[in-house]
Amino acid sequence: MKILLVGSGGREHALAWKIKASRLCDRLYIAPGNVGMEALGELVPIAAGAVTELTHFAATQKIDFAVIGPEDPLALGLVDALAEKKIRAFGPTRSGAQLEADKTFAKKLMREARIPTAEGRCFSAVRDALAYVESRTEPLVVKAAGLARGKGVVVCRDPVAALDAVRNIMEKKVFGPAGAAVVIEERLEGPEVSLLALVDGHTAYLLEAARDHKRIGEHDTGPNTGGMGAYSCPDLLAEDLLKRAESEIIVPLLDALRRQEIDYRGVLYAGLMLTAGGPKTLEFNCRLGDPETQPLLMRLQSDLVEAMLACSEGKLDQITLQWRPEAAVCVVLASEGYGWKADPEVTRGVPIDGLEAAAALPDVQIFHGGTTRREGRIVTSGGRVLGVCAVGADVAAARRRAYAAVDKIHFAGMQLRRDIAQI
Ligand code: AMP
Ligand code: GLY
């Protein structure tokens, strides 16, 4: 079958790697992809958010199945547009993608369905938001309600910081239009975990658990990023906790979506905090996590395309996924300025050395997130440049392999955390 993969990050490189390995894939197109994916499929120069062009391409090329990586095209209704042309796709429709694209919608749904989450309120007027902060004494978290590439959340030290956050998000629009409304919630404490499930409209199938590291700095310091590394291993979450998260969070959410007449198909990603009072939901995403997908897919033995097709066809009950019993670790190598500066100010165009030597190591895969070719050389082209991934018998062995590969790679200004998967 002819498959179109949409997106250009490390998640999409990992997806392309698994899709290419599927017995169902005859031909793979990737829009727009990046230089790291060239050997896996045909790169199509259409941006991930260009819904009309992507739909036209898929129709004229007679694409059998489209896999949508990032949230933006989902929120823009790419799956709806493809469905009108009778093209099957992996990912929710625009109404389902609201779960991620509109934190106000997600919060209301969680409240209705009595899903454990941080106590919070939604505001679209800056005055009301400021008044609410002034009336609170507990530590707060201020979130831009719209899509902000994983960066629209400010965990506040004190009430003054929360007031600043409201002004920055709603008045100065530091996260752009995503800050037209905010969600202000209590600050929770505890380890975080990403729980991902495949969903086919009625059934949910939990993927193995993964954990990402969101702060730019070691020991979880500095600003939040999209993720500086991740790992996945068997038994990351105890069985009883998984069961609890499934019955208290995933299942009630699917019921609530159905009550809203939303036929949700694709990935449901719950960002959880394991608090003293049990698992609580920080956010929902409507797609696979990046970088979590990278170590996760390194462990997946089953045919990914079969599973994604089953999602879109409502046949998830016919699928069982097999996972490698080992651990996988992904260390992100990021550009100078990533995490600290606004995206356009992050350094780009820097030549990268050592890619081949690193990729030649056993059980290592290097997924490209922000690279391009210039004058015959591979150079940086974005914030998160590479996801250096390795599999090992346990987390410690996978870490050693991943960092051995990292140590062969160099580019000027390279940022990384040395404490990924150090639990
Ligand atoms: P989100 O995009 O909502 O997952 O938030 C990004 C990150 O902010 C999370 O991974 C947490 O580290 C942190 N965060 C979000 N909400 C809360 C909360 N209510 N309490 C503490 N930390 C939070
Ligand atoms: N790694 C977090 C995310 O994909 O949102």
Short mmCIF file of C-alpha atoms and ligand atoms in Angstrom, two decimals:
data_model
loop_
_atom_site.label_atom_id
_atom_site.label_comp_id
_atom_site.label_asym_id
_atom_site.label_seq_id
_atom_site.Cartn_x
_atom_site.Cartn_y
_atom_site.Cartn_z
CA MET A 1 0.00 0.00 0.00
CA LYS A 2 1.00 3.61 -0.59
CA ILE A 3 1.49 5.44 2.69
CA LEU A 4 1.88 9.17 3.32
CA LEU A 5 3.56 10.20 6.57
CA VAL A 6 3.11 13.83 7.62
CA GLY A 7 5.69 15.63 9.79
CA SER A 8 9.40 16.29 10.00
CA GLY A 9 10.64 15.67 13.56
CA GLY A 10 12.38 12.86 15.42
CA ARG A 11 9.00 11.23 16.07
CA GLU A 12 8.31 11.10 12.34
CA HIS A 13 11.77 9.70 11.59
CA ALA A 14 11.09 6.89 14.06
CA LEU A 15 7.62 6.37 12.52
CA ALA A 16 9.12 6.28 9.01
CA TRP A 17 11.64 3.66 10.17
CA LYS A 18 8.86 1.39 11.48
CA ILE A 19 6.45 2.06 8.60
CA LYS A 20 9.16 1.23 6.07
CA ALA A 21 9.72 -2.09 7.89
CA SER A 22 6.03 -3.02 7.61
CA ARG A 23 4.98 -5.84 5.29
CA LEU A 24 2.07 -3.63 4.23
CA CYS A 25 4.19 -0.72 3.02
CA ASP A 26 5.03 -0.74 -0.69
CA ARG A 27 5.77 2.93 -1.04
CA LEU A 28 6.32 5.65 1.55
CA TYR A 29 6.01 9.40 0.99
CA ILE A 30 6.99 11.80 3.75
CA ALA A 31 5.78 15.41 3.82
CA PRO A 32 7.99 17.29 4.39
CA GLY A 33 10.32 14.91 6.29
CA ASN A 34 13.98 15.75 6.77
CA VAL A 35 17.34 14.70 5.40
CA GLY A 36 17.62 11.86 7.93
CA MET A 37 14.58 10.15 6.40
CA GLU A 38 15.74 10.27 2.76
CA ALA A 39 16.66 6.60 2.65
CA LEU A 40 13.27 5.53 4.03
CA GLY A 41 10.88 7.26 1.65
CA GLU A 42 10.29 9.90 -0.93
CA LEU A 43 10.36 13.40 0.58
CA VAL A 44 7.51 15.64 -0.59
CA PRO A 45 8.06 19.39 -0.10
CA ILE A 46 4.69 20.19 1.48
CA ALA A 47 4.55 21.62 5.01
CA ALA A 48 2.80 19.56 7.69
CA GLY A 49 0.20 22.30 8.22
CA ALA A 50 -0.71 22.73 4.54
CA VAL A 51 -3.99 20.81 4.70
CA THR A 52 -5.27 21.65 1.19
CA GLU A 53 -1.99 20.78 -0.54
CA LEU A 54 -1.54 17.58 1.46
CA THR A 55 -5.08 16.45 0.66
CA HIS A 56 -4.59 17.25 -3.02
CA PHE A 57 -1.30 15.33 -3.05
CA ALA A 58 -2.85 12.32 -1.30
CA ALA A 59 -5.78 12.26 -3.72
CA THR A 60 -3.72 12.61 -6.90
CA GLN A 61 -1.10 10.05 -5.76
CA LYS A 62 -3.84 7.64 -4.69
CA ILE A 63 -2.50 7.31 -1.16
CA ASP A 64 -4.06 4.34 0.65
CA PHE A 65 -3.26 5.42 4.19
CA ALA A 66 -2.00 8.63 5.78
CA VAL A 67 -0.20 8.75 9.13
CA ILE A 68 -0.26 12.16 10.79
CA GLY A 69 2.62 12.76 13.23
CA PRO A 70 2.18 16.25 14.76
CA GLU A 71 -0.79 17.95 16.38
CA ASP A 72 -1.08 21.02 14.13
CA PRO A 73 -2.44 19.27 11.02
CA LEU A 74 -4.82 17.25 13.22
CA ALA A 75 -6.13 20.44 14.84
CA LEU A 76 -6.47 21.99 11.38
CA GLY A 77 -8.70 19.13 10.23
CA LEU A 78 -6.38 17.17 7.92
CA VAL A 79 -8.02 13.86 8.82
CA ASP A 80 -11.49 15.34 8.07
CA ALA A 81 -10.25 16.66 4.70
CA LEU A 82 -8.70 13.28 3.80
CA ALA A 83 -11.91 11.49 4.81
CA GLU A 84 -13.86 13.63 2.36
CA LYS A 85 -11.61 12.19 -0.36
CA LYS A 86 -12.13 8.69 1.08
CA ILE A 87 -8.51 8.44 2.21
CA ARG A 88 -7.98 6.55 5.44
CA ALA A 89 -5.78 8.15 8.07
CA PHE A 90 -4.23 7.54 11.46
CA GLY A 91 -5.13 10.37 13.83
CA PRO A 92 -8.25 12.02 15.25
CA THR A 93 -10.49 14.44 13.40
CA ARG A 94 -10.47 18.14 14.19
CA SER A 95 -13.10 17.70 16.90
CA GLY A 96 -11.03 14.98 18.61
CA ALA A 97 -7.83 17.03 18.33
CA GLN A 98 -9.44 19.74 20.48
CA LEU A 99 -8.37 17.59 23.42
CA GLU A 100 -4.87 18.91 22.86
CA ALA A 101 -5.50 22.10 20.88
CA ASP A 102 -7.83 23.59 23.49
CA LYS A 103 -6.89 23.01 27.12
CA THR A 104 -10.17 24.66 28.16
CA PHE A 105 -12.11 21.98 26.27
CA ALA A 106 -9.95 19.24 27.82
CA LYS A 107 -10.37 20.62 31.34
CA LYS A 108 -14.15 20.81 30.99
CA LEU A 109 -14.32 17.29 29.64
CA MET A 110 -12.18 15.99 32.50
CA ARG A 111 -14.37 17.73 35.03
CA GLU A 112 -17.56 16.31 33.50
CA ALA A 113 -16.12 12.81 33.38
CA ARG A 114 -14.69 13.11 36.91
CA ILE A 115 -11.20 12.30 35.66
CA PRO A 116 -8.56 13.02 38.32
CA THR A 117 -6.72 16.20 37.34
CA ALA A 118 -5.35 19.34 38.99
CA GLU A 119 -8.04 21.70 40.32
CA GLY A 120 -8.23 24.51 37.82
CA ARG A 121 -10.15 27.32 36.22
CA CYS A 122 -10.29 28.65 32.66
CA PHE A 123 -10.16 32.35 31.76
CA SER A 124 -10.43 34.31 28.55
CA ALA A 125 -10.29 37.79 30.17
CA VAL A 126 -6.98 38.89 31.61
CA ARG A 127 -8.62 40.83 34.46
CA ASP A 128 -10.48 37.78 35.70
CA ALA A 129 -7.34 35.66 35.47
CA LEU A 130 -5.32 38.18 37.50
CA ALA A 131 -8.08 38.48 40.11
CA TYR A 132 -8.20 34.71 40.47
CA VAL A 133 -4.42 34.48 40.98
CA GLU A 134 -4.63 37.21 43.62
CA SER A 135 -7.28 35.24 45.49
CA ARG A 136 -5.10 32.10 45.74
CA THR A 137 -2.33 31.23 48.13
CA GLU A 138 -1.27 27.79 46.86
CA PRO A 139 1.44 27.35 44.16
CA LEU A 140 -0.06 27.69 40.68
CA VAL A 141 0.58 26.62 37.12
CA VAL A 142 -0.49 28.92 34.28
CA LYS A 143 -1.11 27.37 30.84
CA ALA A 144 -1.82 28.94 27.48
CA ALA A 145 -4.99 27.22 26.31
CA GLY A 146 -3.93 26.76 22.68
CA LEU A 147 -1.10 24.92 20.90
CA ALA A 148 2.36 26.16 21.92
CA ARG A 149 4.74 23.33 20.96
CA GLY A 150 4.86 21.95 24.49
CA LYS A 151 6.14 25.24 25.86
CA GLY A 152 2.97 27.08 26.87
CA VAL A 153 3.07 26.03 30.52
CA VAL A 154 4.57 28.11 33.34
CA VAL A 155 5.07 26.35 36.65
CA CYS A 156 5.15 29.26 39.09
CA ARG A 157 7.34 29.62 42.17
CA ASP A 158 5.06 32.15 43.87
CA PRO A 159 1.96 34.31 43.24
CA VAL A 160 4.06 37.14 41.73
CA ALA A 161 5.42 34.71 39.14
CA ALA A 162 1.85 33.57 38.40
CA LEU A 163 0.72 37.18 37.84
CA ASP A 164 3.69 37.69 35.51
CA ALA A 165 2.84 34.50 33.66
CA VAL A 166 -0.77 35.60 33.10
CA ARG A 167 0.40 38.98 31.74
CA ASN A 168 3.07 37.42 29.55
CA ILE A 169 0.70 34.86 28.08
CA MET A 170 -2.49 36.94 27.72
CA GLU A 171 -1.17 40.49 27.18
CA LYS A 172 2.32 40.11 25.72
CA LYS A 173 1.25 36.97 23.85
CA VAL A 174 4.63 35.28 24.36
CA PHE A 175 3.07 32.05 23.05
CA GLY A 176 1.17 33.85 20.30
CA PRO A 177 -2.55 33.28 19.75
CA ALA A 178 -2.33 30.17 21.98
CA GLY A 179 -2.54 32.65 24.87
CA ALA A 180 -5.98 34.07 24.07
CA ALA A 181 -7.24 32.03 27.03
CA VAL A 182 -5.48 30.42 29.99
CA VAL A 183 -6.02 27.54 32.35
CA ILE A 184 -4.78 28.23 35.88
CA GLU A 185 -4.42 25.22 38.10
CA GLU A 186 -2.95 23.98 41.36
CA ARG A 187 0.61 22.81 41.23
CA LEU A 188 0.88 19.05 41.70
CA GLU A 189 3.93 17.14 42.90
CA GLY A 190 5.24 13.75 41.92
CA PRO A 191 6.99 11.81 39.18
CA GLU A 192 5.59 12.21 35.67
CA VAL A 193 4.81 9.54 33.16
CA SER A 194 3.38 9.52 29.65
CA LEU A 195 0.65 6.97 29.06
CA LEU A 196 -0.14 6.35 25.41
CA ALA A 197 -3.02 4.36 24.04
CA LEU A 198 -4.19 3.44 20.57
CA VAL A 199 -7.88 4.18 20.19
CA ASP A 200 -10.27 2.99 17.46
CA GLY A 201 -13.46 4.83 18.38
CA HIS A 202 -14.46 2.48 21.16
CA THR A 203 -11.49 0.36 22.32
CA ALA A 204 -8.26 1.61 23.87
CA TYR A 205 -5.04 -0.41 23.75
CA LEU A 206 -2.32 0.83 26.08
CA LEU A 207 1.19 1.07 24.69
CA GLU A 208 4.17 0.35 26.92
CA ALA A 209 4.87 3.27 29.25
CA ALA A 210 7.58 5.82 28.51
CA ARG A 211 8.97 8.74 30.45
CA ASP A 212 10.33 11.96 29.01
CA HIS A 213 12.47 14.69 30.51
CA LYS A 214 10.92 18.06 29.78
CA ARG A 215 13.28 20.54 31.44
CA ILE A 216 16.27 21.80 29.47
CA GLY A 217 18.71 21.35 32.35
CA GLU A 218 20.05 18.38 34.27
CA HIS A 219 18.24 17.44 37.50
CA ASP A 220 15.09 18.98 35.99
CA THR A 221 16.19 22.59 36.06
CA GLY A 222 15.53 25.48 33.67
CA PRO A 223 12.62 26.06 31.28
CA ASN A 224 10.31 23.38 29.92
CA THR A 225 11.05 22.11 26.41
CA GLY A 226 9.31 19.69 24.07
CA GLY A 227 11.50 16.98 25.68
CA MET A 228 15.26 16.51 26.07
CA GLY A 229 15.21 12.73 26.21
CA ALA A 230 13.04 9.74 27.05
CA TYR A 231 13.15 6.08 27.91
CA SER A 232 10.92 3.05 27.88
CA CYS A 233 11.34 -0.29 29.63
CA PRO A 234 9.13 -3.13 30.80
CA ASP A 235 7.54 -2.52 34.20
CA LEU A 236 8.14 1.23 34.14
CA LEU A 237 4.71 1.45 35.70
CA ALA A 238 3.37 -1.10 38.15
CA GLU A 239 0.48 -3.17 36.79
CA ASP A 240 -2.00 -1.89 39.40
CA LEU A 241 -1.16 1.71 38.55
CA LEU A 242 -1.67 1.04 34.83
CA LYS A 243 -5.03 -0.56 35.55
CA ARG A 244 -5.99 2.40 37.71
CA ALA A 245 -4.94 4.95 35.07
CA GLU A 246 -6.88 3.00 32.45
CA SER A 247 -10.07 2.75 34.46
CA GLU A 248 -9.96 6.23 36.05
CA ILE A 249 -8.62 8.22 33.11
CA ILE A 250 -8.60 6.57 29.67
CA VAL A 251 -11.96 4.77 29.76
CA PRO A 252 -13.97 7.69 31.26
CA LEU A 253 -12.37 10.02 28.72
CA LEU A 254 -13.43 7.83 25.81
CA ASP A 255 -16.95 7.68 27.23
CA ALA A 256 -16.99 11.47 27.57
CA LEU A 257 -15.78 11.89 23.98
CA ARG A 258 -18.52 9.59 22.76
CA ARG A 259 -21.10 11.59 24.68
CA GLN A 260 -19.85 14.61 22.71
CA GLU A 261 -20.33 12.50 19.54
CA ILE A 262 -16.60 12.51 18.88
CA ASP A 263 -15.46 9.30 17.20
CA TYR A 264 -11.86 9.40 18.42
CA ARG A 265 -9.34 7.31 16.46
CA GLY A 266 -5.57 7.48 16.71
CA VAL A 267 -3.36 8.03 19.70
CA LEU A 268 -4.56 9.25 23.03
CA TYR A 269 -1.65 10.50 25.10
CA ALA A 270 -2.21 11.25 28.76
CA GLY A 271 0.51 13.18 30.59
CA LEU A 272 0.18 12.00 34.20
CA MET A 273 1.63 13.01 37.52
CA LEU A 274 1.81 10.26 40.11
CA THR A 275 0.75 12.22 43.16
CA ALA A 276 0.35 10.99 46.72
CA GLY A 277 -3.39 10.90 45.96
CA GLY A 278 -3.00 8.71 42.89
CA PRO A 279 -2.39 9.40 39.18
CA LYS A 280 -3.69 12.77 37.97
CA THR A 281 -3.88 14.08 34.42
CA LEU A 282 -1.77 17.10 33.49
CA GLU A 283 -2.74 17.16 29.84
CA PHE A 284 -4.01 15.15 26.93
CA ASN A 285 -2.30 15.06 23.57
CA CYS A 286 -3.86 13.76 20.39
CA ARG A 287 -0.73 12.23 18.87
CA LEU A 288 2.39 10.30 19.78
CA GLY A 289 4.87 12.09 22.05
CA ASP A 290 8.23 13.29 20.88
CA PRO A 291 10.79 12.09 21.98
CA GLU A 292 8.89 9.25 23.77
CA THR A 293 7.97 7.67 20.43
CA GLN A 294 11.61 7.11 19.59
CA PRO A 295 12.52 4.69 22.41
CA LEU A 296 9.00 3.25 22.31
CA LEU A 297 9.21 2.28 18.64
CA MET A 298 12.70 0.84 19.15
CA ARG A 299 11.02 -1.66 21.45
CA LEU A 300 8.02 -2.43 19.25
CA GLN A 301 8.32 -5.78 17.47
CA SER A 302 4.87 -5.89 15.87
CA ASP A 303 3.87 -4.36 12.55
CA LEU A 304 3.05 -0.73 13.28
CA VAL A 305 1.06 -0.15 10.09
CA GLU A 306 -1.23 -3.09 10.90
CA ALA A 307 -1.94 -1.56 14.33
CA MET A 308 -2.55 1.94 12.93
CA LEU A 309 -4.86 0.58 10.23
CA ALA A 310 -6.79 -1.33 12.88
CA CYS A 311 -7.27 1.98 14.73
CA SER A 312 -8.70 3.71 11.71
CA GLU A 313 -10.96 0.75 10.89
CA GLY A 314 -12.32 0.19 14.40
CA LYS A 315 -10.66 -3.23 14.63
CA LEU A 316 -8.24 -2.72 17.47
CA ASP A 317 -9.67 -5.76 19.28
CA GLN A 318 -7.97 -7.93 16.63
CA ILE A 319 -4.48 -6.62 17.44
CA THR A 320 -1.86 -7.66 19.99
CA LEU A 321 1.39 -5.77 20.16
CA GLN A 322 4.69 -7.48 20.98
CA TRP A 323 7.47 -5.51 22.65
CA ARG A 324 11.16 -6.25 23.04
CA PRO A 325 11.74 -7.10 26.70
CA GLU A 326 14.78 -4.78 26.80
CA ALA A 327 14.98 -1.07 27.62
CA ALA A 328 15.42 1.79 25.14
CA VAL A 329 16.82 5.25 25.81
CA CYS A 330 16.76 8.39 23.68
CA VAL A 331 19.06 11.37 24.32
CA VAL A 332 18.14 14.56 22.47
CA LEU A 333 20.91 16.74 21.07
CA ALA A 334 19.63 20.31 20.80
CA SER A 335 20.86 23.53 19.24
CA GLU A 336 22.38 26.45 21.08
CA GLY A 337 19.58 28.58 22.52
CA TYR A 338 16.92 25.82 22.42
CA GLY A 339 14.76 25.99 25.54
CA TRP A 340 16.04 29.46 26.43
CA LYS A 341 15.31 31.57 23.37
CA ALA A 342 12.30 32.05 21.11
CA ASP A 343 12.34 29.54 18.24
CA PRO A 344 13.51 31.92 15.45
CA GLU A 345 16.53 32.92 17.57
CA VAL A 346 17.75 29.35 18.06
CA THR A 347 21.08 28.82 16.21
CA ARG A 348 20.76 26.94 12.92
CA GLY A 349 22.94 25.94 9.98
CA VAL A 350 25.76 24.42 12.09
CA PRO A 351 27.61 21.42 10.55
CA ILE A 352 27.25 18.11 12.44
CA ASP A 353 30.21 15.71 12.81
CA GLY A 354 30.31 12.05 13.72
CA LEU A 355 26.85 10.92 12.58
CA GLU A 356 28.13 7.88 10.69
CA ALA A 357 30.43 6.69 13.46
CA ALA A 358 27.59 6.96 15.99
CA ALA A 359 25.06 5.17 13.76
CA ALA A 360 27.52 2.31 13.18
CA LEU A 361 27.38 1.29 16.87
CA PRO A 362 25.28 -1.83 17.56
CA ASP A 363 21.67 -1.39 18.72
CA VAL A 364 21.81 2.35 18.04
CA GLN A 365 19.45 4.40 15.87
CA ILE A 366 19.82 8.10 15.24
CA PHE A 367 16.57 9.86 14.47
CA HIS A 368 16.80 13.31 12.94
CA GLY A 369 14.55 16.06 14.29
CA GLY A 370 16.05 19.26 12.91
CA THR A 371 18.62 18.69 10.16
CA THR A 372 19.08 19.65 6.54
CA ARG A 373 21.76 19.37 3.86
CA ARG A 374 23.88 22.35 2.86
CA GLU A 375 26.77 22.18 0.39
CA GLY A 376 26.84 18.41 0.77
CA ARG A 377 27.01 18.47 4.58
CA ILE A 378 24.37 17.71 7.18
CA VAL A 379 23.72 20.83 9.24
CA THR A 380 21.33 21.75 12.06
CA SER A 381 17.99 23.29 11.09
CA GLY A 382 15.93 23.37 14.28
CA GLY A 383 15.84 23.25 18.07
CA ARG A 384 15.89 19.52 18.70
CA VAL A 385 18.43 18.28 16.16
CA LEU A 386 18.88 14.55 16.82
CA GLY A 387 17.41 11.80 18.99
CA VAL A 388 20.22 9.37 19.75
CA CYS A 389 18.55 6.09 20.70
CA ALA A 390 19.84 2.75 21.91
CA VAL A 391 18.45 -0.55 23.14
CA GLY A 392 20.08 -2.49 25.99
CA ALA A 393 19.34 -5.38 28.32
CA ASP A 394 18.26 -2.89 30.99
CA VAL A 395 18.01 0.88 31.36
CA ALA A 396 21.64 1.19 32.49
CA ALA A 397 22.92 -0.74 29.46
CA ALA A 398 20.73 1.23 27.05
CA ARG A 399 21.95 4.50 28.62
CA ARG A 400 25.58 3.48 28.23
CA ARG A 401 25.03 2.68 24.56
CA ALA A 402 23.10 5.86 23.87
CA TYR A 403 25.74 8.06 25.52
CA ALA A 404 28.56 6.18 23.75
CA ALA A 405 26.85 7.16 20.48
CA VAL A 406 26.26 10.72 21.71
CA ASP A 407 29.98 11.05 22.44
CA LYS A 408 30.80 10.46 18.77
CA ILE A 409 28.59 13.36 17.63
CA HIS A 410 29.48 16.99 17.80
CA PHE A 411 28.20 20.34 16.59
CA ALA A 412 28.97 23.83 17.85
CA GLY A 413 26.64 24.90 20.67
CA MET A 414 25.24 21.37 21.16
CA GLN A 415 23.10 21.06 24.31
CA LEU A 416 22.23 17.78 25.99
CA ARG A 417 21.35 16.34 29.36
CA ARG A 418 23.68 13.73 30.82
CA ASP A 419 21.04 12.44 33.22
CA ILE A 420 18.47 10.99 30.82
CA ALA A 421 16.90 7.76 32.17
CA GLN A 422 18.81 8.04 35.43
CA ILE A 423 16.03 6.99 37.71
P1 AMP B 1 1.58 20.10 29.93
O1 AMP B 1 1.96 20.66 28.58
O2 AMP B 1 0.25 20.52 30.43
O3 AMP B 1 1.89 18.64 30.10
O4 AMP B 1 2.66 20.74 30.92
C1 AMP B 1 4.03 20.67 30.67
C2 AMP B 1 4.74 20.34 31.94
O5 AMP B 1 4.43 21.31 32.95
C3 AMP B 1 4.34 19.02 32.54
O6 AMP B 1 5.03 17.97 31.96
C4 AMP B 1 4.70 19.24 33.99
O7 AMP B 1 6.09 19.07 34.20
C5 AMP B 1 4.36 20.67 34.21
N1 AMP B 1 2.99 20.81 34.73
C6 AMP B 1 1.84 20.96 34.02
N2 AMP B 1 0.77 21.02 34.82
C7 AMP B 1 1.23 20.94 36.09
C8 AMP B 1 0.63 20.94 37.38
N3 AMP B 1 -0.69 21.10 37.55
N4 AMP B 1 1.43 20.80 38.45
C9 AMP B 1 2.77 20.67 38.32
N5 AMP B 1 3.40 20.65 37.13
C10 AMP B 1 2.67 20.79 36.03
N1 GLY B 2 7.34 14.93 24.89
C1 GLY B 2 6.16 15.63 25.13
C2 GLY B 2 5.27 15.78 24.00
O1 GLY B 2 5.44 15.18 22.96
O2 GLY B 2 4.32 16.53 24.13
#
